[in-house]
PDB file of C-alpha atoms in Angstrom:
ATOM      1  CA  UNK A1411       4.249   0.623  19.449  1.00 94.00           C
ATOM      2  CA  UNK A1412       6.907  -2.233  19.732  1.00 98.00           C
ATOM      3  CA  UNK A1413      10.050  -2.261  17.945  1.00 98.00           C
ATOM      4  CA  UNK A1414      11.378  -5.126  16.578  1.00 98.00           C
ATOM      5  CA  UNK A1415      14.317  -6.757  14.824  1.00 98.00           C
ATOM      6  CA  UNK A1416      13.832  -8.588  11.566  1.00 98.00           C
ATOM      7  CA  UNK A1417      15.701 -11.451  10.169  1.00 98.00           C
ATOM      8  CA  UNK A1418      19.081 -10.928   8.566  1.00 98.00           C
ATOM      9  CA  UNK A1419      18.207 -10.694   5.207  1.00 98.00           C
ATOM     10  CA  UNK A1420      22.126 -10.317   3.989  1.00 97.00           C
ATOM     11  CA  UNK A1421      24.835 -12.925   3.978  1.00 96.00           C
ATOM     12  CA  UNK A1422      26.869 -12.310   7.174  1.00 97.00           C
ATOM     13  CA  UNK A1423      29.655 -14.990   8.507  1.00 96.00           C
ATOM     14  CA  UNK A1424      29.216 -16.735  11.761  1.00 97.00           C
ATOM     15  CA  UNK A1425      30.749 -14.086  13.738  1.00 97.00           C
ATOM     16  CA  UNK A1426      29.537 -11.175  11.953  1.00 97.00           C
ATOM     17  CA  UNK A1427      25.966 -13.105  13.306  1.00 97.00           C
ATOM     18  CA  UNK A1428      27.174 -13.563  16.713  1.00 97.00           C
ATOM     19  CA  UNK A1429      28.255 -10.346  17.618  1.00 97.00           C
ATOM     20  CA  UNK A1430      25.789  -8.685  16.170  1.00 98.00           C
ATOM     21  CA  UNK A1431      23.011 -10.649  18.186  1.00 98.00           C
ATOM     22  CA  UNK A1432      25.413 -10.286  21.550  1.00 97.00           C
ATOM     23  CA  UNK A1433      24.910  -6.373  20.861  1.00 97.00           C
ATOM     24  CA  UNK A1434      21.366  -6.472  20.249  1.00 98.00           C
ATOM     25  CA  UNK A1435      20.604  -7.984  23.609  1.00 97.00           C
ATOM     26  CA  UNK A1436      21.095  -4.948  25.309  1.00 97.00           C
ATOM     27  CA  UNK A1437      18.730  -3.277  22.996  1.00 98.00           C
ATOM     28  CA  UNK A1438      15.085  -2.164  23.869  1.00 98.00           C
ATOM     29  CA  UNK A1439      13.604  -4.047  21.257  1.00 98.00           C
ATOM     30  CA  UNK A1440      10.334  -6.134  21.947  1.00 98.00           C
ATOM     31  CA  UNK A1441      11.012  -8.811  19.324  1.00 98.00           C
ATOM     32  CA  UNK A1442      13.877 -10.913  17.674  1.00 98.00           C
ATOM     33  CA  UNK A1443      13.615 -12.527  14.370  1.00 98.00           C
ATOM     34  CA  UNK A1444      16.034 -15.004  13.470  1.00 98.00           C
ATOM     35  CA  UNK A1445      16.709 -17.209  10.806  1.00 97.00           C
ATOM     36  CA  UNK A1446      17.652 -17.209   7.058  1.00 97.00           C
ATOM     37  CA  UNK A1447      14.782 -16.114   4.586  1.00 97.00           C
ATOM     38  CA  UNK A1448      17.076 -15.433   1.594  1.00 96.00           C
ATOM     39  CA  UNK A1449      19.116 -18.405   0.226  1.00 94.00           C
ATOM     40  CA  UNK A1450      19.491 -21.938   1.511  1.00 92.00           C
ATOM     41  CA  UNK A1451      22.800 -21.981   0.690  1.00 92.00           C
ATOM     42  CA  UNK A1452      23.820 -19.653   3.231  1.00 92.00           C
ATOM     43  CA  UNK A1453      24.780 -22.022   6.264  1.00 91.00           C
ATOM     44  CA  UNK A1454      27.074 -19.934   8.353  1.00 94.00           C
ATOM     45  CA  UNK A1455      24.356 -20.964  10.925  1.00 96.00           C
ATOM     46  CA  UNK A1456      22.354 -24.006  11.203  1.00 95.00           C
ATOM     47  CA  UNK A1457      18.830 -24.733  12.641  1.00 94.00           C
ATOM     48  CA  UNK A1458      20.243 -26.236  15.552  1.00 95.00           C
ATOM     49  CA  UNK A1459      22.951 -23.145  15.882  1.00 97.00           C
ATOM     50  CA  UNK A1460      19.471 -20.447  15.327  1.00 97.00           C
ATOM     51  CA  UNK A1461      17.820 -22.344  17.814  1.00 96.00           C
ATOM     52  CA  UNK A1462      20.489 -22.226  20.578  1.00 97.00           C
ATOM     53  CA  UNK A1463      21.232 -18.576  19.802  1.00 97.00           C
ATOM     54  CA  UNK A1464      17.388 -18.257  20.687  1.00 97.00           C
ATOM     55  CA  UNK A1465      17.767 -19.586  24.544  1.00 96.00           C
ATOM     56  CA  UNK A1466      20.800 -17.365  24.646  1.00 97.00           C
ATOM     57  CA  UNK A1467      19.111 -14.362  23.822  1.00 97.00           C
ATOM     58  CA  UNK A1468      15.851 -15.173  25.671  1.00 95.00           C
ATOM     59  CA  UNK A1469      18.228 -15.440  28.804  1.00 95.00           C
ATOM     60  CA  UNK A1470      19.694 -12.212  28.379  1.00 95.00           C
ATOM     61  CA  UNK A1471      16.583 -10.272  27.220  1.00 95.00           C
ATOM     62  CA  UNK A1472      13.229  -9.692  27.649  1.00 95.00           C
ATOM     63  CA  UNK A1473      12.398  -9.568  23.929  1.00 97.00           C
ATOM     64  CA  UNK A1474      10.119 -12.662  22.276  1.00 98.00           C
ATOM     65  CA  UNK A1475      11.920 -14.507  19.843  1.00 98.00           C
ATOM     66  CA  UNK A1476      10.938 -15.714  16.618  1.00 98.00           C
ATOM     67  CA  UNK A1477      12.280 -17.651  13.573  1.00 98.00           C
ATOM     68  CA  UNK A1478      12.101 -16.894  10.577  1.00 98.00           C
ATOM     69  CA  UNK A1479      11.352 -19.436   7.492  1.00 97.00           C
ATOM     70  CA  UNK A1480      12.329 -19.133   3.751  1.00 96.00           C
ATOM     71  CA  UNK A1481      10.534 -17.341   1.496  1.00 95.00           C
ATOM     72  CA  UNK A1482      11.396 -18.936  -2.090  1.00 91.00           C
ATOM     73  CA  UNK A1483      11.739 -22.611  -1.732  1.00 90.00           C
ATOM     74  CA  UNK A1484      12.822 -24.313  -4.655  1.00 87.00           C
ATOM     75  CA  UNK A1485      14.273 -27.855  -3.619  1.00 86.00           C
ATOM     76  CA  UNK A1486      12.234 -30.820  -1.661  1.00 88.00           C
ATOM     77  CA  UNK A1487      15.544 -30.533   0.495  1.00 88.00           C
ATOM     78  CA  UNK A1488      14.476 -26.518   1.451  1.00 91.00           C
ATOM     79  CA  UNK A1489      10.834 -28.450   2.148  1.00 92.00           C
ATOM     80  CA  UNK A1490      12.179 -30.848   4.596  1.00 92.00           C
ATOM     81  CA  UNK A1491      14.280 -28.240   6.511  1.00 93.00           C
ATOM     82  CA  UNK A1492      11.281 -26.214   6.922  1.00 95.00           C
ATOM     83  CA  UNK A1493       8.982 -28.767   8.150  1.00 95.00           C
ATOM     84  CA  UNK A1494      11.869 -29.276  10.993  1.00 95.00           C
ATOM     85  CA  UNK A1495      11.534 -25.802  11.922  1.00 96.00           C
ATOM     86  CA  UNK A1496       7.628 -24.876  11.797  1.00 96.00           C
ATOM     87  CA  UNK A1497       7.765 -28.613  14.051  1.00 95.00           C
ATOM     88  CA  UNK A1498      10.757 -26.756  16.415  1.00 95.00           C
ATOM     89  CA  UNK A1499       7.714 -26.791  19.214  1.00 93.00           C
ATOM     90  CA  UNK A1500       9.831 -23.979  21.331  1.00 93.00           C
ATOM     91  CA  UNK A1501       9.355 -20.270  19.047  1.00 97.00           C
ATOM     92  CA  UNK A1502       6.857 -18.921  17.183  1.00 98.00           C
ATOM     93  CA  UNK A1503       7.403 -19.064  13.196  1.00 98.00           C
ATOM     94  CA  UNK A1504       7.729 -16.173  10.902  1.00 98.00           C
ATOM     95  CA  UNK A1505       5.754 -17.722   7.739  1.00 98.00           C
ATOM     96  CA  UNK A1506       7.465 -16.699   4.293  1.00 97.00           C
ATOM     97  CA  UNK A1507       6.083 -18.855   2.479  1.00 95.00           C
ATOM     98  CA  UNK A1508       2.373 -21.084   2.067  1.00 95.00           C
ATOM     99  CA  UNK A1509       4.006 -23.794   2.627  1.00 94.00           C
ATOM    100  CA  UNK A1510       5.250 -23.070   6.052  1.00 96.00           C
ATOM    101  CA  UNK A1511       1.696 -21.793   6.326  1.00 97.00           C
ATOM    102  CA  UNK A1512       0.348 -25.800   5.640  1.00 96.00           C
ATOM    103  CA  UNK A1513       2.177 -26.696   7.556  1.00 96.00           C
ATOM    104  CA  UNK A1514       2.005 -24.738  10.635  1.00 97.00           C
ATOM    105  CA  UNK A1515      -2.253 -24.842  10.093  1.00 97.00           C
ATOM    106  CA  UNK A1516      -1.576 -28.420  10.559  1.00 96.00           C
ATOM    107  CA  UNK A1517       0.245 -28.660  14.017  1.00 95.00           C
ATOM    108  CA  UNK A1518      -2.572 -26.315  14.884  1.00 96.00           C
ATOM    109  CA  UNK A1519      -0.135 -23.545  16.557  1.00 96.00           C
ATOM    110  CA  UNK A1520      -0.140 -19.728  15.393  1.00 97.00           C
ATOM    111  CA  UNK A1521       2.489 -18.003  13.490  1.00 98.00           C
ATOM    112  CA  UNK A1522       3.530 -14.462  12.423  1.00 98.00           C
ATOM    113  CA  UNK A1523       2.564 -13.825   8.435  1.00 98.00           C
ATOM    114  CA  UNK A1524       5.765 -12.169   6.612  1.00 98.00           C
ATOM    115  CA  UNK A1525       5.253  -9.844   4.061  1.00 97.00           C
ATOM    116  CA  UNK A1526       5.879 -12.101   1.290  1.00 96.00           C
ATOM    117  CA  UNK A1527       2.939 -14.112   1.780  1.00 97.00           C
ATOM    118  CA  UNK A1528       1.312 -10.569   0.101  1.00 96.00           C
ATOM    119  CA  UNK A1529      -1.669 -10.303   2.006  1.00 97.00           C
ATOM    120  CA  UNK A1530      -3.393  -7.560   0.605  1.00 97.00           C
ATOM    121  CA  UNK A1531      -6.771  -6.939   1.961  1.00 97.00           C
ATOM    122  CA  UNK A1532      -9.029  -7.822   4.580  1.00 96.00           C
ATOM    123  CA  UNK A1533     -10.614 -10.977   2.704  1.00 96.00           C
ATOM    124  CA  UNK A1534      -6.842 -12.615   2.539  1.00 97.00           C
ATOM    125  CA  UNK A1535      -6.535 -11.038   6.243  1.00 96.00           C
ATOM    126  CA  UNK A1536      -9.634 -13.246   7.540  1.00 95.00           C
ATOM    127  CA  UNK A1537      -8.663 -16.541   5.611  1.00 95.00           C
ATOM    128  CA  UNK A1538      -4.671 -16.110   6.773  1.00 96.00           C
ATOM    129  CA  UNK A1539      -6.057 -15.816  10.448  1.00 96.00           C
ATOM    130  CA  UNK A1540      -8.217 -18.951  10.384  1.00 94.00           C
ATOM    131  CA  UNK A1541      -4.980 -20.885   9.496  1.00 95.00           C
ATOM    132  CA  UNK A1542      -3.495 -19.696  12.819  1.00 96.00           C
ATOM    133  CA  UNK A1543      -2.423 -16.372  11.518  1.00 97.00           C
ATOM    134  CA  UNK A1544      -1.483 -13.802  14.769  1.00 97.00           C
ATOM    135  CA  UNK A1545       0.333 -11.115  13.213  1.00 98.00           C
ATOM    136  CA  UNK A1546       0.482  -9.726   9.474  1.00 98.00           C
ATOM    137  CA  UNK A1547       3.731  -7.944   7.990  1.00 98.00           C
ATOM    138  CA  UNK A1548       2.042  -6.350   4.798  1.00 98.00           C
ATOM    139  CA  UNK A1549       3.833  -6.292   1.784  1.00 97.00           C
ATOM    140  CA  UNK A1550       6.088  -3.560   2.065  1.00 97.00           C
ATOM    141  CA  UNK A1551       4.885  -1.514  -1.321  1.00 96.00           C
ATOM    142  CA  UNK A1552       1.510  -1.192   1.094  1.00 97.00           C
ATOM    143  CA  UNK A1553       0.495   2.634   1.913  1.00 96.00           C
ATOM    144  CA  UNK A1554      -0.886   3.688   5.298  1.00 96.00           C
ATOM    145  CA  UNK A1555      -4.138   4.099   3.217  1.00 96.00           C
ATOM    146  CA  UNK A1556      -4.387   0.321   1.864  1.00 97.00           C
ATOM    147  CA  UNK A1557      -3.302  -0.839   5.548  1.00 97.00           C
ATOM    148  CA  UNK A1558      -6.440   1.291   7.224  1.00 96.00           C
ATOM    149  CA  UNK A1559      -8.698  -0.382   4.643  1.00 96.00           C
ATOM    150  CA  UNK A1560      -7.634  -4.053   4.971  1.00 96.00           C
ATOM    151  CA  UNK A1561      -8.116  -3.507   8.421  1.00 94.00           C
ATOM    152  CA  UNK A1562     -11.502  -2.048   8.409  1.00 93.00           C
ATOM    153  CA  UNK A1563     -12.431  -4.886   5.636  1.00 94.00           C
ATOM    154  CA  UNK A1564     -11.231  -7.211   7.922  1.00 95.00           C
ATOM    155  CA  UNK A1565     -13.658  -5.795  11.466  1.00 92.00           C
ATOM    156  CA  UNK A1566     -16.440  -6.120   8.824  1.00 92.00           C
ATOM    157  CA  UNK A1567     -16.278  -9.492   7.694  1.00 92.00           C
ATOM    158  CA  UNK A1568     -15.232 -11.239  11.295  1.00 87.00           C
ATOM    159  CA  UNK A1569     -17.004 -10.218  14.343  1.00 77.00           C
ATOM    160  CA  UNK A1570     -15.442 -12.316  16.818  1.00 72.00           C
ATOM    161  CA  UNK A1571     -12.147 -13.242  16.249  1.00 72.00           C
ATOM    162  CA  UNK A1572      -9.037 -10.222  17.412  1.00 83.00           C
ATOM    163  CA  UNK A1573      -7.874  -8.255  14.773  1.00 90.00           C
ATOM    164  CA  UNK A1574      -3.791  -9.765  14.532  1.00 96.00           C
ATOM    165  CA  UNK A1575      -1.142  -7.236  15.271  1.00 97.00           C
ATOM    166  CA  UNK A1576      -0.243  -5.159  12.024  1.00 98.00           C
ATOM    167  CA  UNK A1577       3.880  -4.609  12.144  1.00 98.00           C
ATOM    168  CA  UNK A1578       5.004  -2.481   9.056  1.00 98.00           C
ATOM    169  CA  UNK A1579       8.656  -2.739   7.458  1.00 98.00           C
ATOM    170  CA  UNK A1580       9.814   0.451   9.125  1.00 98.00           C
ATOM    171  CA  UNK A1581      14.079   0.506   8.469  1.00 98.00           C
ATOM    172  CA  UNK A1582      16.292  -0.836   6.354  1.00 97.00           C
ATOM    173  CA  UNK A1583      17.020  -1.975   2.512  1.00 97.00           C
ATOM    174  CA  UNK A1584      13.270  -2.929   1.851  1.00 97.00           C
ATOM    175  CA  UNK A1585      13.070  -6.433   0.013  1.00 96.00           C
ATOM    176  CA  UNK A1586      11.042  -5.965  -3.426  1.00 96.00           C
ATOM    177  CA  UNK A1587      11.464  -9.422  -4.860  1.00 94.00           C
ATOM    178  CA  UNK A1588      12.708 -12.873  -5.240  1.00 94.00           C
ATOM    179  CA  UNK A1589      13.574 -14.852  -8.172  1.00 92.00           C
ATOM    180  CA  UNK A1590      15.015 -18.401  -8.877  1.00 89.00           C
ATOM    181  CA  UNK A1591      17.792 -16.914 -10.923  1.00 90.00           C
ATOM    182  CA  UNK A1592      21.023 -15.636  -8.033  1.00 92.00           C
ATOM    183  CA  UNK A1593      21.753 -12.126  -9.321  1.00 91.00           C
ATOM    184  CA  UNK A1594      25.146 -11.352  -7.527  1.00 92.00           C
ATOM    185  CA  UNK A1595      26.297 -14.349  -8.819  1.00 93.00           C
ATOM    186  CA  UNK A1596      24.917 -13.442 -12.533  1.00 92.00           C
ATOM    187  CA  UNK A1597      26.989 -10.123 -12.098  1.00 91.00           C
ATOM    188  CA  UNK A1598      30.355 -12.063 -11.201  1.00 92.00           C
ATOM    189  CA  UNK A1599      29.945 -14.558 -13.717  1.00 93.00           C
ATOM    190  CA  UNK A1600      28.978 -17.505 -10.924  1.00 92.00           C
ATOM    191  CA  UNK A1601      26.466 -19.828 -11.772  1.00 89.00           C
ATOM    192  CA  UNK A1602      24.080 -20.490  -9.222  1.00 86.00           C
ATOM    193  CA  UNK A1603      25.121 -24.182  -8.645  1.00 85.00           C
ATOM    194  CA  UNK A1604      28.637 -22.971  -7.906  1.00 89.00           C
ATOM    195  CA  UNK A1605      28.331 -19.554  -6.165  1.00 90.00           C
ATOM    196  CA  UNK A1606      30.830 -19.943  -4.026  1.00 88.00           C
ATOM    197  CA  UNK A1607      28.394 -18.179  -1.660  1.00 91.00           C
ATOM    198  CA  UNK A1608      29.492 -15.053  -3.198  1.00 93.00           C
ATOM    199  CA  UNK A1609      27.147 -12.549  -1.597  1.00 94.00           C
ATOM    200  CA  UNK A1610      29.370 -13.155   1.933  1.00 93.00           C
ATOM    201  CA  UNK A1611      31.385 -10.481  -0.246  1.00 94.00           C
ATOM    202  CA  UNK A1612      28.838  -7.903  -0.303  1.00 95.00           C
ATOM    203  CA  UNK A1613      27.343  -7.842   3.471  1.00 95.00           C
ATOM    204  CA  UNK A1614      25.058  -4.904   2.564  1.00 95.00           C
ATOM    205  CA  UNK A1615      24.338  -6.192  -0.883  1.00 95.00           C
ATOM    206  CA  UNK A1616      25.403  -5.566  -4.497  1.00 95.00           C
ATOM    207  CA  UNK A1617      24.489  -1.883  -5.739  1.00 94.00           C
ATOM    208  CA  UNK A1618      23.450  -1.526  -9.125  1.00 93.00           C
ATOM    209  CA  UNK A1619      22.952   1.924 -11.407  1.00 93.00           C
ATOM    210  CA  UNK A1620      21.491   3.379 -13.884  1.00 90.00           C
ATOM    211  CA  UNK A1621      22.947   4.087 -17.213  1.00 91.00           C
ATOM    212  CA  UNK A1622      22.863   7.690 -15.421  1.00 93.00           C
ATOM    213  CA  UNK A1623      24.711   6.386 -12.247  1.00 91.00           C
ATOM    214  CA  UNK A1624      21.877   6.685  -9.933  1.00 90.00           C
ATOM    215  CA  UNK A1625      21.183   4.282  -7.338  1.00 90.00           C
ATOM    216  CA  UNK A1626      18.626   2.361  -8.861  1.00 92.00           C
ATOM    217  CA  UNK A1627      18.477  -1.114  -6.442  1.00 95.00           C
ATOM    218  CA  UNK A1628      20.822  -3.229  -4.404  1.00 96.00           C
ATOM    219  CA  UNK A1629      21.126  -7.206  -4.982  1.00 96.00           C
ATOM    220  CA  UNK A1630      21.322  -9.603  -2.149  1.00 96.00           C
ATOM    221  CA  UNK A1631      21.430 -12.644  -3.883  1.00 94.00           C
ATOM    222  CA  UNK A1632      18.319 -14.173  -5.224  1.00 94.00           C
ATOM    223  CA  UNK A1633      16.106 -11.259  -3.573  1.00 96.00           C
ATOM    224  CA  UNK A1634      16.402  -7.628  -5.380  1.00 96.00           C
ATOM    225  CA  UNK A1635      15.863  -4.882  -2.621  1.00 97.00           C
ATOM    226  CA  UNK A1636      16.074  -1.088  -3.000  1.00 96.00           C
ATOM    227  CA  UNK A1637      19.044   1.474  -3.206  1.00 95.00           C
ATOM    228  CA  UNK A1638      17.788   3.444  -0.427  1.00 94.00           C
ATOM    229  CA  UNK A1639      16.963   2.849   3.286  1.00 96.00           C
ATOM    230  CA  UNK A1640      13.166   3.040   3.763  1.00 96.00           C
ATOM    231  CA  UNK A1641      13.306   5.133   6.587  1.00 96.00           C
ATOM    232  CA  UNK A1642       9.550   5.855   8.651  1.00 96.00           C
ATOM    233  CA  UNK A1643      10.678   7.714  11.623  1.00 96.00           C
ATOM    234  CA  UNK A1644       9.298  11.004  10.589  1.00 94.00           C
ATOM    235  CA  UNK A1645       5.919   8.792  10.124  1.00 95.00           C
ATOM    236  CA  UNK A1646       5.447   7.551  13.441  1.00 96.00           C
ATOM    237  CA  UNK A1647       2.240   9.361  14.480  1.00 95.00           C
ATOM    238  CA  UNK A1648       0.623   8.187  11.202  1.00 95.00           C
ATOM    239  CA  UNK A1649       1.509   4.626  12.040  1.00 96.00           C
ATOM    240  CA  UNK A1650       0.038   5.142  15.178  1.00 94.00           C
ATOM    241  CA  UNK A1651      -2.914   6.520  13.335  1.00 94.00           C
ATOM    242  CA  UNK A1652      -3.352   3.212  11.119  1.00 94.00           C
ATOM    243  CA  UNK A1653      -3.392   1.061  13.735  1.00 93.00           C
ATOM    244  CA  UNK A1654      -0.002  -0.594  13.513  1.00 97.00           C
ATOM    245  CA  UNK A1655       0.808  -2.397  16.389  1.00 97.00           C
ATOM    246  CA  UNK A1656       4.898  -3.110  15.478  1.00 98.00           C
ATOM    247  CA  UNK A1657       7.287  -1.462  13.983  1.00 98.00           C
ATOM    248  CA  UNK A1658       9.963  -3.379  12.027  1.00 98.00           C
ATOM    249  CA  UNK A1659      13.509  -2.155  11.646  1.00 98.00           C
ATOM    250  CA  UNK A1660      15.926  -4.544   9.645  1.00 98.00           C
ATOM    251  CA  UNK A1661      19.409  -5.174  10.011  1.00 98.00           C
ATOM    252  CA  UNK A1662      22.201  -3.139   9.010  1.00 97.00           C
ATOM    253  CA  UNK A1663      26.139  -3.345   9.224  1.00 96.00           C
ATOM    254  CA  UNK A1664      26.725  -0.599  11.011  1.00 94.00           C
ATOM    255  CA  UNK A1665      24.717   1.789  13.193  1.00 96.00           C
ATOM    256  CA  UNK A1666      22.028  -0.272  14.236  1.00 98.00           C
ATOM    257  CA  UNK A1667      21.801   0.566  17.704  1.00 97.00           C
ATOM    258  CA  UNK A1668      21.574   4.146  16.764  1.00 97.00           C
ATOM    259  CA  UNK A1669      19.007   4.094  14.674  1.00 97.00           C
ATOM    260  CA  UNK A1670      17.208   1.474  17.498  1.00 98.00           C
ATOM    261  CA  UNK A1671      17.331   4.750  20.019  1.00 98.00           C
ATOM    262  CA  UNK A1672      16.157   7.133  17.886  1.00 97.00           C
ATOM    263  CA  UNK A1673      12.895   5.110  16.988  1.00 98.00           C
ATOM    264  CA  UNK A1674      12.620   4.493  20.981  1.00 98.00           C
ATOM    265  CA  UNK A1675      13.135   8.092  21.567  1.00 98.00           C
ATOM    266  CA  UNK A1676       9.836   8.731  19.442  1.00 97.00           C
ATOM    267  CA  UNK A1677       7.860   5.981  20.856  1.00 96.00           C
ATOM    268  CA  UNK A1678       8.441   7.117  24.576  1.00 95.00           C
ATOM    269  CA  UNK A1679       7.732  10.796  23.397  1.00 95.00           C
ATOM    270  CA  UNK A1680      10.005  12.406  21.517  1.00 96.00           C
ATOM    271  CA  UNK A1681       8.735  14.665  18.922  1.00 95.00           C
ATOM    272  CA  UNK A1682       9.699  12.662  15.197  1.00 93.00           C
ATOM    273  CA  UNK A1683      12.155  14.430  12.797  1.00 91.00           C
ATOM    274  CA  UNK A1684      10.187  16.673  10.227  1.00 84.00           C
ATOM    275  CA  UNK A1685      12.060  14.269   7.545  1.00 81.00           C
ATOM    276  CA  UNK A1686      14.902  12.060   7.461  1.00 86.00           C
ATOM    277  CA  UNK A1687      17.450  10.463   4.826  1.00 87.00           C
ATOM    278  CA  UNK A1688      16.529   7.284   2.634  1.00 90.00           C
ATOM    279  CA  UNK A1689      12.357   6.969   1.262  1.00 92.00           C
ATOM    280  CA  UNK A1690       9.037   6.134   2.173  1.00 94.00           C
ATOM    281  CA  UNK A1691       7.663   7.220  -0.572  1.00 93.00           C
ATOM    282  CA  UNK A1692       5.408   3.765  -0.731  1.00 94.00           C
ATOM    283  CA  UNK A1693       4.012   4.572   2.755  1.00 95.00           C
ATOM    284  CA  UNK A1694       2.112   7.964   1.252  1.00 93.00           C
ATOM    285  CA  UNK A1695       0.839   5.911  -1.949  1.00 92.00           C
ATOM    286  CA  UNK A1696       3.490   7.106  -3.954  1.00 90.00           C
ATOM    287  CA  UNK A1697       6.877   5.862  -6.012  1.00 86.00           C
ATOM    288  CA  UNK A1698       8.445   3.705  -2.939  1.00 81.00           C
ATOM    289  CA  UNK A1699      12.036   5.182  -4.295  1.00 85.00           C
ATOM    290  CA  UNK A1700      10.902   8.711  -3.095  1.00 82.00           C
ATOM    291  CA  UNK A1701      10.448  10.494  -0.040  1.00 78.00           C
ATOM    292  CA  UNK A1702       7.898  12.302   1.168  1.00 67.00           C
ATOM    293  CA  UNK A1703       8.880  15.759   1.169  1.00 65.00           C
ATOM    294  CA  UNK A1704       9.726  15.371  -2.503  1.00 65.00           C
ATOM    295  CA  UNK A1705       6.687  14.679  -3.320  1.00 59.00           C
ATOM    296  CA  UNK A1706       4.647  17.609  -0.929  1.00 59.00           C
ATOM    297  CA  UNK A1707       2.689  15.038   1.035  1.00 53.00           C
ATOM    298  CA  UNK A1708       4.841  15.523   4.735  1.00 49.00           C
TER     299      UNK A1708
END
């Protein structure tokens, strides 16, 4: 399977961005999302600045890269900008959203479908690819068993046309929803108008507890993600199993190039942990919060 690096989803500063990308050249991943998916307001890089750190990186690796669109747009402003970048006629586009879908079916040019488009079975599968549709990041709440029968659904109902790569949200905070409403600036008394960009503060997100003090989920601005790091290394050979093609592990602060080796390890024949830290409880059709072993499905 190929490993690759999602967008990041958190509000880093220029620098923060640029250093992290000049480390993950050297990396053996396979693909490079780029882009901002969360929050318009987050500018510490423009298209034109995503775009140029594209040719850099294609020069020093072998990795394809791809950008990434928004996935809640909310302003005719957000429209315009992504028009410009599903039009950027040089990278494949990460569709977050149907309207980058439109507008990609349009030009006529394909396009990876993110996981919040929430493609759930085989009959949204077959429509998605006839719009251009090459790969398909299911929703991340999807199990192993709902992935094997989109797929199959999918074989039944086209005979001709490939079956798009399947790449599964393997690492990292996973993202559980959007809203309009900007929660880390709710929780500092911000409004949203006047955030001040507030979530540069928090560069692995806001955590939020119970009324017990358990980790319950982490805010990153308008998107709510979980406490815990979905973590599906110990899962590998069931991946392999459901016919997932990619395997997507998303940026962290610190310790990404780590966790980038151990997943290579496995792929190039490693035996996989027995279990690790974090959850993938979603993966085995259970509470997404919990991990396997908890639940006596390893």
């Amino acid at each position: 399977m190929q490993l690759t690096l999602g967008p990041v989803l958190f509000a880093w500063e220029r620098p923060q961005l640029l250093d992290f990308y000049a480390e993950m050249a050297s990396q053996p991943l396979d693909v490079i999302y780029l882009g901002e998916t969360v929050c318009s307001k987050r500018r510490a890089l423009s298209l034109d600045d995503w775009l140029g750190l594209a040719r850099d990186l294609r020069e020093a690796c072998k990795a394809e890269i791809v950008l990434s669109g928004l996935t809640l747009l909310e302003a005719a402003s957000e429209l315009s900008s992504l028009r410009r970048l599903c039009e950027n006629g040089e990278l494949m586009v990460e569709a977050n959203d149907l309207g980058a879908v439109q507008f990609l079916a349009a030009k006529g040019v394909g396009f990876v479908g993110g996981a919040a488009l929430n493609i759930y079975n085989g009959h949204a599968l077959a429509e998605l690819t006839a719009c251009g549709l090459q790969r398909w990041v299911p929703p991340v709440e999807c199990s192993a068993e709902l992935i094997r029968q989109a797929r199959g659904q999918y074989l039944e109902l086209v005979d001709v046309a490939p079956l798009p790569q399947i790449e599964v949200f393997a690492y990292g905070h996973l993202p559980l929803a959007y809203s309009a409403r900007c929660f880390t600036a709710r929780a500092l008394n911000k409004p949203k108008d006047d955030c001040e960009i507030c979530c540069q503060n928090y560069p692995e997100g806001m955590a939020v507890l119970s009324q017990e003090g358990a980790p319950l989920f982490t805010l990153n601005g308008i998107q709510t993600m979980s406490a815990s790091v979905h973590n599906l290394l110990a899962d590998y050979p069931s991946l392999q199993a459901s016919g997932v093609d990619l395997l997507r592990l998303s940026p962290r602060v610190q310790g990404m190039a780590e966790v980038i080796a151990a997943f290579d390890a496995v792929r190039q024949g490693a035996l996989p942990p027995l279990a690790v830290q974090g959850c993938n409880g979603y993966w085995h059709g259970r509470p997404g919060m919990l991990r396997a072993e908890e639940l006596g499905v390893c």
